[in-house]
Amino acid sequence: VWFFIERIIFYKKINIKNVKYDWVEAYNFSTIEWICMPSTSNKWCEIYKFENNGYLVHQADEQEESMSVLMLISNPLDNFLNIDKEMKMIQSKIQSSPNRERFKINYSFYTQPQDLLQVINTFKPNILHFSGHGAEDGSLILISNKEDAIKFSVEKLKLVINCFPNIHLVLLNSCYSSKIAQDIADICGFCIGMNDPISDDGAITFASHFYSSLGFGNSLSDSFNQGLTSLTIEDLYSDKPQIFQKQGCDAQSFYITK
């Protein structure tokens, strides 16, 4: 059974039966358990450490492998976004879905341009989710070394995405991001962007129901449409989000979990 990491304690390497593991000790609710990655594999395992210093190692079968989501969070402007609510709603919806154990969500707070390669290398996401502000030309707003707002252009974002073939979907939950979404989709396969300014409530409602639908095993296309429907139900603007795909890719036949 896979679980979400709520708090990382420390990181180290250790050997068990001559197999090298990279370890992270983490709190899982009220207990302390271990997860690890064998140095020779890209599959995460659950590790249980007993009082007699014995270990139980559980490695996922192929069909159990988790889908990694990395949320890049950048909120440098005076009109702060309700990022905490977005994170809570997405997590809640996924936890309520039957495939919740297949999702592994990680967060990068206070994201600066120089952080991107490092954090994506660390978490190896399949879905890259940006939550923050966007400029009218579609650029993302990140945080500079001087802690000011700084534009991060589509050209730079394309270079970053192109380094990571494990990214299949980019969700740009920021204003005007549809202007750059096709360029991003042409690299990774799929990209969701917003074609105009979108309210906090709209961005949160769409994203939470989108991930909920993915967690129920629906296709990328059907999950996108459920996100739109949730906006209509809440009397929000359902024409804001748009989905883009690379030539030869089909959102209707693309599944995160099934």
PDB file of C-alpha atoms in Angstrom:
ATOM      1  CA  VAL A   1       0.000   0.000   0.000  1.00  0.00           C
ATOM      2  CA  TRP A   2       1.464   3.341  -1.010  1.00  0.00           C
ATOM      3  CA  PHE A   3       1.154   6.469   1.102  1.00  0.00           C
ATOM      4  CA  PHE A   4       1.677  10.207   0.892  1.00  0.00           C
ATOM      5  CA  ILE A   5       4.747  11.688   2.559  1.00  0.00           C
ATOM      6  CA  GLU A   6       3.635  14.322   5.021  1.00  0.00           C
ATOM      7  CA  ARG A   7       7.028  15.291   6.415  1.00  0.00           C
ATOM      8  CA  ILE A   8      10.521  14.254   5.431  1.00  0.00           C
ATOM      9  CA  ILE A   9      12.812  13.591   8.399  1.00  0.00           C
ATOM     10  CA  PHE A  10      16.152  12.806   6.799  1.00  0.00           C
ATOM     11  CA  TYR A  11      17.790  11.180   3.805  1.00  0.00           C
ATOM     12  CA  LYS A  12      20.524   8.548   3.773  1.00  0.00           C
ATOM     13  CA  LYS A  13      21.834   5.472   1.991  1.00  0.00           C
ATOM     14  CA  ILE A  14      21.899   1.964   3.492  1.00  0.00           C
ATOM     15  CA  ASN A  15      22.431  -1.648   2.428  1.00  0.00           C
ATOM     16  CA  ILE A  16      20.046  -4.547   3.061  1.00  0.00           C
ATOM     17  CA  LYS A  17      21.167  -7.990   1.941  1.00  0.00           C
ATOM     18  CA  ASN A  18      23.793  -6.417  -0.313  1.00  0.00           C
ATOM     19  CA  VAL A  19      21.245  -4.260  -2.138  1.00  0.00           C
ATOM     20  CA  LYS A  20      21.919  -0.547  -1.990  1.00  0.00           C
ATOM     21  CA  TYR A  21      18.917   1.654  -1.197  1.00  0.00           C
ATOM     22  CA  ASP A  22      18.378   5.391  -1.103  1.00  0.00           C
ATOM     23  CA  TRP A  23      16.307   6.073   1.989  1.00  0.00           C
ATOM     24  CA  VAL A  24      13.878   8.692   3.129  1.00  0.00           C
ATOM     25  CA  GLU A  25      12.347   8.353   6.596  1.00  0.00           C
ATOM     26  CA  ALA A  26       8.935   9.983   6.765  1.00  0.00           C
ATOM     27  CA  TYR A  27       5.932  10.374   9.025  1.00  0.00           C
ATOM     28  CA  ASN A  28       2.837   8.619   7.736  1.00  0.00           C
ATOM     29  CA  PHE A  29      -0.023   9.815   9.919  1.00  0.00           C
ATOM     30  CA  SER A  30       0.897   8.710  13.466  1.00  0.00           C
ATOM     31  CA  THR A  31       3.534   6.111  12.580  1.00  0.00           C
ATOM     32  CA  ILE A  32       7.049   6.275  11.258  1.00  0.00           C
ATOM     33  CA  GLU A  33       7.638   4.158   8.174  1.00  0.00           C
ATOM     34  CA  TRP A  34      10.245   4.079   5.447  1.00  0.00           C
ATOM     35  CA  ILE A  35      10.191   4.384   1.723  1.00  0.00           C
ATOM     36  CA  CYS A  36      13.150   3.762  -0.466  1.00  0.00           C
ATOM     37  CA  MET A  37      14.375   3.454  -4.005  1.00  0.00           C
ATOM     38  CA  PRO A  38      16.820   0.679  -4.903  1.00  0.00           C
ATOM     39  CA  SER A  39      19.861   2.272  -6.493  1.00  0.00           C
ATOM     40  CA  THR A  40      19.512  -0.058  -9.482  1.00  0.00           C
ATOM     41  CA  SER A  41      15.794   0.587 -10.051  1.00  0.00           C
ATOM     42  CA  ASN A  42      13.410   3.497 -10.533  1.00  0.00           C
ATOM     43  CA  LYS A  43      10.633   1.858  -8.498  1.00  0.00           C
ATOM     44  CA  TRP A  44       9.876   3.040  -4.989  1.00  0.00           C
ATOM     45  CA  CYS A  45       9.402   0.517  -2.204  1.00  0.00           C
ATOM     46  CA  GLU A  46       7.792   0.566   1.192  1.00  0.00           C
ATOM     47  CA  ILE A  47      10.099  -0.346   4.059  1.00  0.00           C
ATOM     48  CA  TYR A  48       9.049  -1.300   7.593  1.00  0.00           C
ATOM     49  CA  LYS A  49      11.712  -1.323  10.301  1.00  0.00           C
ATOM     50  CA  PHE A  50      11.042  -3.545  13.330  1.00  0.00           C
ATOM     51  CA  GLU A  51      12.370  -3.267  16.859  1.00  0.00           C
ATOM     52  CA  ASN A  52      14.749  -6.178  16.265  1.00  0.00           C
ATOM     53  CA  ASN A  53      16.259  -4.190  13.382  1.00  0.00           C
ATOM     54  CA  GLY A  54      14.650  -6.489  10.818  1.00  0.00           C
ATOM     55  CA  TYR A  55      13.199  -5.049   7.637  1.00  0.00           C
ATOM     56  CA  LEU A  56      10.203  -5.832   5.458  1.00  0.00           C
ATOM     57  CA  VAL A  57      10.551  -4.610   1.876  1.00  0.00           C
ATOM     58  CA  HIS A  58       7.555  -4.289  -0.438  1.00  0.00           C
ATOM     59  CA  GLN A  59       8.206  -3.347  -4.049  1.00  0.00           C
ATOM     60  CA  ALA A  60       5.317  -2.340  -6.266  1.00  0.00           C
ATOM     61  CA  ASP A  61       4.249  -4.461  -9.192  1.00  0.00           C
ATOM     62  CA  GLU A  62       4.239  -2.763 -12.570  1.00  0.00           C
ATOM     63  CA  GLN A  63       0.510  -2.062 -12.430  1.00  0.00           C
ATOM     64  CA  GLU A  64       0.894  -0.513  -8.975  1.00  0.00           C
ATOM     65  CA  GLU A  65       3.479   2.099  -9.923  1.00  0.00           C
ATOM     66  CA  SER A  66       2.509   5.540  -8.771  1.00  0.00           C
ATOM     67  CA  MET A  67       1.921   8.631 -10.855  1.00  0.00           C
ATOM     68  CA  SER A  68       4.088  11.496  -9.674  1.00  0.00           C
ATOM     69  CA  VAL A  69       2.668  15.011  -9.596  1.00  0.00           C
ATOM     70  CA  LEU A  70       4.902  17.989  -8.865  1.00  0.00           C
ATOM     71  CA  MET A  71       3.215  21.259  -7.940  1.00  0.00           C
ATOM     72  CA  LEU A  72       5.408  24.292  -8.609  1.00  0.00           C
ATOM     73  CA  ILE A  73       4.102  27.091  -6.407  1.00  0.00           C
ATOM     74  CA  SER A  74       5.025  30.711  -6.952  1.00  0.00           C
ATOM     75  CA  ASN A  75       3.100  33.524  -5.297  1.00  0.00           C
ATOM     76  CA  PRO A  76       5.317  36.622  -5.187  1.00  0.00           C
ATOM     77  CA  LEU A  77       2.829  39.412  -5.853  1.00  0.00           C
ATOM     78  CA  ASP A  78       0.814  41.515  -3.440  1.00  0.00           C
ATOM     79  CA  ASN A  79      -2.506  39.983  -4.541  1.00  0.00           C
ATOM     80  CA  PHE A  80      -1.749  36.592  -3.042  1.00  0.00           C
ATOM     81  CA  LEU A  81      -3.475  33.511  -4.388  1.00  0.00           C
ATOM     82  CA  ASN A  82      -5.120  30.998  -2.097  1.00  0.00           C
ATOM     83  CA  ILE A  83      -2.572  28.290  -2.840  1.00  0.00           C
ATOM     84  CA  ASP A  84      -3.197  26.487   0.463  1.00  0.00           C
ATOM     85  CA  LYS A  85      -6.833  25.949  -0.459  1.00  0.00           C
ATOM     86  CA  GLU A  86      -5.893  24.646  -3.908  1.00  0.00           C
ATOM     87  CA  MET A  87      -3.444  22.147  -2.422  1.00  0.00           C
ATOM     88  CA  LYS A  88      -5.960  21.012   0.191  1.00  0.00           C
ATOM     89  CA  MET A  89      -8.783  20.572  -2.335  1.00  0.00           C
ATOM     90  CA  ILE A  90      -6.645  18.621  -4.801  1.00  0.00           C
ATOM     91  CA  GLN A  91      -5.341  16.351  -2.056  1.00  0.00           C
ATOM     92  CA  SER A  92      -8.842  15.821  -0.676  1.00  0.00           C
ATOM     93  CA  LYS A  93     -10.303  14.909  -4.068  1.00  0.00           C
ATOM     94  CA  ILE A  94      -7.517  12.481  -4.859  1.00  0.00           C
ATOM     95  CA  GLN A  95      -7.794  10.870  -1.408  1.00  0.00           C
ATOM     96  CA  SER A  96     -11.499  10.316  -2.069  1.00  0.00           C
ATOM     97  CA  SER A  97     -10.851   8.493  -5.349  1.00  0.00           C
ATOM     98  CA  PRO A  98     -10.363   4.716  -5.705  1.00  0.00           C
ATOM     99  CA  ASN A  99      -6.889   5.141  -7.236  1.00  0.00           C
ATOM    100  CA  ARG A 100      -5.573   7.440  -4.511  1.00  0.00           C
ATOM    101  CA  GLU A 101      -2.660   5.110  -3.779  1.00  0.00           C
ATOM    102  CA  ARG A 102      -1.413   5.563  -7.330  1.00  0.00           C
ATOM    103  CA  PHE A 103      -0.796   9.303  -6.870  1.00  0.00           C
ATOM    104  CA  LYS A 104       2.281  10.762  -5.278  1.00  0.00           C
ATOM    105  CA  ILE A 105       2.111  14.551  -4.903  1.00  0.00           C
ATOM    106  CA  ASN A 106       5.156  16.669  -4.154  1.00  0.00           C
ATOM    107  CA  TYR A 107       5.443  20.419  -3.756  1.00  0.00           C
ATOM    108  CA  SER A 108       8.013  23.076  -4.562  1.00  0.00           C
ATOM    109  CA  PHE A 109       7.231  26.292  -2.683  1.00  0.00           C
ATOM    110  CA  TYR A 110       8.546  29.746  -3.438  1.00  0.00           C
ATOM    111  CA  THR A 111       9.791  28.550  -6.821  1.00  0.00           C
ATOM    112  CA  GLN A 112      12.698  30.398  -8.404  1.00  0.00           C
ATOM    113  CA  PRO A 113      14.057  29.818 -11.942  1.00  0.00           C
ATOM    114  CA  GLN A 114      17.260  28.243 -10.662  1.00  0.00           C
ATOM    115  CA  ASP A 115      15.199  25.721  -8.658  1.00  0.00           C
ATOM    116  CA  LEU A 116      13.450  24.114 -11.605  1.00  0.00           C
ATOM    117  CA  LEU A 117      16.030  21.616 -12.851  1.00  0.00           C
ATOM    118  CA  GLN A 118      16.925  20.540  -9.323  1.00  0.00           C
ATOM    119  CA  VAL A 119      13.377  20.003  -8.099  1.00  0.00           C
ATOM    120  CA  ILE A 120      12.234  18.179 -11.254  1.00  0.00           C
ATOM    121  CA  ASN A 121      15.295  15.926 -11.084  1.00  0.00           C
ATOM    122  CA  THR A 122      14.465  15.234  -7.441  1.00  0.00           C
ATOM    123  CA  PHE A 123      10.816  14.246  -7.857  1.00  0.00           C
ATOM    124  CA  LYS A 124      10.753  13.018 -11.487  1.00  0.00           C
ATOM    125  CA  PRO A 125       7.125  14.035 -12.101  1.00  0.00           C
ATOM    126  CA  ASN A 126       4.839  12.692 -14.785  1.00  0.00           C
ATOM    127  CA  ILE A 127       2.523  15.666 -14.292  1.00  0.00           C
ATOM    128  CA  LEU A 128       3.990  19.129 -13.813  1.00  0.00           C
ATOM    129  CA  HIS A 129       1.488  21.531 -12.254  1.00  0.00           C
ATOM    130  CA  PHE A 130       2.210  25.249 -12.002  1.00  0.00           C
ATOM    131  CA  SER A 131       0.131  27.242  -9.542  1.00  0.00           C
ATOM    132  CA  GLY A 132       0.679  30.983  -9.535  1.00  0.00           C
ATOM    133  CA  HIS A 133       0.416  34.155 -11.573  1.00  0.00           C
ATOM    134  CA  GLY A 134       0.808  34.572 -15.322  1.00  0.00           C
ATOM    135  CA  ALA A 135       1.693  37.607 -17.419  1.00  0.00           C
ATOM    136  CA  GLU A 136      -0.426  38.772 -20.356  1.00  0.00           C
ATOM    137  CA  ASP A 137       2.053  37.303 -22.847  1.00  0.00           C
ATOM    138  CA  GLY A 138       1.640  33.887 -21.207  1.00  0.00           C
ATOM    139  CA  SER A 139       4.920  33.964 -19.270  1.00  0.00           C
ATOM    140  CA  LEU A 140       4.902  32.442 -15.800  1.00  0.00           C
ATOM    141  CA  ILE A 141       5.665  34.680 -12.828  1.00  0.00           C
ATOM    142  CA  LEU A 142       8.403  33.239 -10.640  1.00  0.00           C
ATOM    143  CA  ILE A 143      10.557  34.723  -7.883  1.00  0.00           C
ATOM    144  CA  SER A 144      13.944  36.284  -8.552  1.00  0.00           C
ATOM    145  CA  ASN A 145      17.065  36.072  -6.392  1.00  0.00           C
ATOM    146  CA  LYS A 146      16.074  39.444  -4.999  1.00  0.00           C
ATOM    147  CA  GLU A 147      12.627  38.042  -4.128  1.00  0.00           C
ATOM    148  CA  ASP A 148      10.912  40.150  -6.771  1.00  0.00           C
ATOM    149  CA  ALA A 149       8.429  38.913  -9.349  1.00  0.00           C
ATOM    150  CA  ILE A 150      10.160  37.871 -12.576  1.00  0.00           C
ATOM    151  CA  LYS A 151       8.824  36.638 -15.919  1.00  0.00           C
ATOM    152  CA  PHE A 152       9.797  33.129 -16.971  1.00  0.00           C
ATOM    153  CA  SER A 153       9.342  32.960 -20.745  1.00  0.00           C
ATOM    154  CA  VAL A 154       7.933  30.110 -22.809  1.00  0.00           C
ATOM    155  CA  GLU A 155      11.341  29.673 -24.448  1.00  0.00           C
ATOM    156  CA  LYS A 156      12.941  28.963 -21.075  1.00  0.00           C
ATOM    157  CA  LEU A 157      10.076  26.724 -19.985  1.00  0.00           C
ATOM    158  CA  LYS A 158      10.369  24.729 -23.209  1.00  0.00           C
ATOM    159  CA  LEU A 159      14.064  24.165 -22.554  1.00  0.00           C
ATOM    160  CA  VAL A 160      13.267  22.871 -19.065  1.00  0.00           C
ATOM    161  CA  ILE A 161      10.441  20.548 -20.187  1.00  0.00           C
ATOM    162  CA  ASN A 162      12.582  19.206 -23.011  1.00  0.00           C
ATOM    163  CA  CYS A 163      15.102  17.902 -20.446  1.00  0.00           C
ATOM    164  CA  PHE A 164      12.556  15.542 -18.867  1.00  0.00           C
ATOM    165  CA  PRO A 165      10.908  12.891 -21.089  1.00  0.00           C
ATOM    166  CA  ASN A 166       9.085  11.535 -18.017  1.00  0.00           C
ATOM    167  CA  ILE A 167       6.755  14.595 -18.059  1.00  0.00           C
ATOM    168  CA  HIS A 168       3.615  13.784 -20.055  1.00  0.00           C
ATOM    169  CA  LEU A 169       1.272  16.552 -18.932  1.00  0.00           C
ATOM    170  CA  VAL A 170       1.806  20.162 -17.879  1.00  0.00           C
ATOM    171  CA  LEU A 171      -1.054  21.983 -16.132  1.00  0.00           C
ATOM    172  CA  LEU A 172      -0.537  25.753 -16.067  1.00  0.00           C
ATOM    173  CA  ASN A 173      -3.060  26.976 -13.503  1.00  0.00           C
ATOM    174  CA  SER A 174      -2.262  30.632 -14.181  1.00  0.00           C
ATOM    175  CA  CYS A 175      -3.785  33.488 -16.154  1.00  0.00           C
ATOM    176  CA  TYR A 176      -3.171  33.745 -19.911  1.00  0.00           C
ATOM    177  CA  SER A 177      -1.223  30.480 -19.964  1.00  0.00           C
ATOM    178  CA  SER A 178      -3.095  29.109 -22.988  1.00  0.00           C
ATOM    179  CA  LYS A 179      -0.908  31.436 -25.084  1.00  0.00           C
ATOM    180  CA  ILE A 180       2.079  29.171 -24.442  1.00  0.00           C
ATOM    181  CA  ALA A 181       0.292  25.853 -23.877  1.00  0.00           C
ATOM    182  CA  GLN A 182       0.545  24.552 -27.446  1.00  0.00           C
ATOM    183  CA  ASP A 183       4.295  25.140 -27.466  1.00  0.00           C
ATOM    184  CA  ILE A 184       4.597  23.114 -24.265  1.00  0.00           C
ATOM    185  CA  ALA A 185       2.282  20.341 -25.505  1.00  0.00           C
ATOM    186  CA  ASP A 186       4.422  19.965 -28.631  1.00  0.00           C
ATOM    187  CA  ILE A 187       7.252  18.867 -26.329  1.00  0.00           C
ATOM    188  CA  CYS A 188       5.629  16.765 -23.602  1.00  0.00           C
ATOM    189  CA  GLY A 189       2.386  15.595 -25.221  1.00  0.00           C
ATOM    190  CA  PHE A 190      -0.346  17.491 -23.369  1.00  0.00           C
ATOM    191  CA  CYS A 191      -0.743  20.886 -21.739  1.00  0.00           C
ATOM    192  CA  ILE A 192      -3.672  22.622 -20.070  1.00  0.00           C
ATOM    193  CA  GLY A 193      -3.690  26.420 -19.935  1.00  0.00           C
ATOM    194  CA  MET A 194      -6.064  29.280 -19.161  1.00  0.00           C
ATOM    195  CA  ASN A 195      -7.088  31.589 -22.017  1.00  0.00           C
ATOM    196  CA  ASP A 196      -7.829  34.629 -19.825  1.00  0.00           C
ATOM    197  CA  PRO A 197      -7.526  35.716 -16.209  1.00  0.00           C
ATOM    198  CA  ILE A 198      -9.127  33.103 -13.977  1.00  0.00           C
ATOM    199  CA  SER A 199     -10.269  33.605 -10.418  1.00  0.00           C
ATOM    200  CA  ASP A 200      -8.889  31.747  -7.423  1.00  0.00           C
ATOM    201  CA  ASP A 201     -12.167  29.872  -7.044  1.00  0.00           C
ATOM    202  CA  GLY A 202     -12.205  28.967 -10.722  1.00  0.00           C
ATOM    203  CA  ALA A 203      -8.640  27.665 -10.740  1.00  0.00           C
ATOM    204  CA  ILE A 204      -9.209  25.636  -7.562  1.00  0.00           C
ATOM    205  CA  THR A 205     -12.546  24.201  -8.696  1.00  0.00           C
ATOM    206  CA  PHE A 206     -11.227  23.131 -12.077  1.00  0.00           C
ATOM    207  CA  ALA A 207      -7.999  21.579 -10.784  1.00  0.00           C
ATOM    208  CA  SER A 208      -9.587  19.672  -7.898  1.00  0.00           C
ATOM    209  CA  HIS A 209     -12.292  18.060 -10.049  1.00  0.00           C
ATOM    210  CA  PHE A 210      -9.814  17.376 -12.849  1.00  0.00           C
ATOM    211  CA  TYR A 211      -7.566  15.371 -10.513  1.00  0.00           C
ATOM    212  CA  SER A 212     -10.573  13.710  -8.908  1.00  0.00           C
ATOM    213  CA  SER A 213     -11.653  12.397 -12.299  1.00  0.00           C
ATOM    214  CA  LEU A 214      -8.142  11.142 -13.065  1.00  0.00           C
ATOM    215  CA  GLY A 215      -8.248   9.329  -9.731  1.00  0.00           C
ATOM    216  CA  PHE A 216     -11.430   7.553 -10.811  1.00  0.00           C
ATOM    217  CA  GLY A 217      -9.622   6.156 -13.847  1.00  0.00           C
ATOM    218  CA  ASN A 218     -11.090   8.456 -16.476  1.00  0.00           C
ATOM    219  CA  SER A 219      -9.155   9.569 -19.533  1.00  0.00           C
ATOM    220  CA  LEU A 220      -7.360  12.887 -19.749  1.00  0.00           C
ATOM    221  CA  SER A 221     -10.052  14.234 -22.077  1.00  0.00           C
ATOM    222  CA  ASP A 222     -12.946  13.106 -19.873  1.00  0.00           C
ATOM    223  CA  SER A 223     -11.215  14.486 -16.769  1.00  0.00           C
ATOM    224  CA  PHE A 224     -10.689  17.825 -18.477  1.00  0.00           C
ATOM    225  CA  ASN A 225     -14.387  17.923 -19.405  1.00  0.00           C
ATOM    226  CA  GLN A 226     -15.388  17.127 -15.819  1.00  0.00           C
ATOM    227  CA  GLY A 227     -13.240  20.041 -14.690  1.00  0.00           C
ATOM    228  CA  LEU A 228     -15.121  22.301 -17.113  1.00  0.00           C
ATOM    229  CA  THR A 229     -18.459  20.943 -15.936  1.00  0.00           C
ATOM    230  CA  SER A 230     -17.555  21.706 -12.329  1.00  0.00           C
ATOM    231  CA  LEU A 231     -17.000  25.349 -13.305  1.00  0.00           C
ATOM    232  CA  THR A 232     -20.436  25.504 -14.938  1.00  0.00           C
ATOM    233  CA  ILE A 233     -22.081  23.959 -11.882  1.00  0.00           C
ATOM    234  CA  GLU A 234     -20.459  26.608  -9.687  1.00  0.00           C
ATOM    235  CA  ASP A 235     -21.479  29.400 -12.108  1.00  0.00           C
ATOM    236  CA  LEU A 236     -17.838  30.100 -12.912  1.00  0.00           C
ATOM    237  CA  TYR A 237     -16.373  30.672 -16.345  1.00  0.00           C
ATOM    238  CA  SER A 238     -16.070  27.255 -17.991  1.00  0.00           C
ATOM    239  CA  ASP A 239     -14.453  28.667 -21.146  1.00  0.00           C
ATOM    240  CA  LYS A 240     -11.217  29.603 -19.364  1.00  0.00           C
ATOM    241  CA  PRO A 241      -9.278  26.291 -19.361  1.00  0.00           C
ATOM    242  CA  GLN A 242      -8.148  24.842 -22.683  1.00  0.00           C
ATOM    243  CA  ILE A 243      -6.360  21.600 -23.453  1.00  0.00           C
ATOM    244  CA  PHE A 244      -3.665  21.255 -26.091  1.00  0.00           C
ATOM    245  CA  GLN A 245      -2.016  18.131 -27.437  1.00  0.00           C
ATOM    246  CA  LYS A 246       0.937  17.215 -29.574  1.00  0.00           C
ATOM    247  CA  GLN A 247       0.228  15.953 -33.069  1.00  0.00           C
ATOM    248  CA  GLY A 248      -0.292  12.211 -32.844  1.00  0.00           C
ATOM    249  CA  CYS A 249      -1.365  12.321 -29.175  1.00  0.00           C
ATOM    250  CA  ASP A 250      -4.973  11.681 -28.156  1.00  0.00           C
ATOM    251  CA  ALA A 251      -6.290  12.947 -24.823  1.00  0.00           C
ATOM    252  CA  GLN A 252      -9.287  10.603 -25.075  1.00  0.00           C
ATOM    253  CA  SER A 253      -7.057   7.523 -25.058  1.00  0.00           C
ATOM    254  CA  PHE A 254      -4.540   8.835 -22.495  1.00  0.00           C
ATOM    255  CA  TYR A 255      -5.054   7.529 -18.945  1.00  0.00           C
ATOM    256  CA  ILE A 256      -3.171   8.383 -15.785  1.00  0.00           C
ATOM    257  CA  THR A 257      -4.753   5.508 -13.863  1.00  0.00           C
ATOM    258  CA  LYS A 258      -7.087   2.818 -15.118  1.00  0.00           C
TER     259      LYS A 258
END
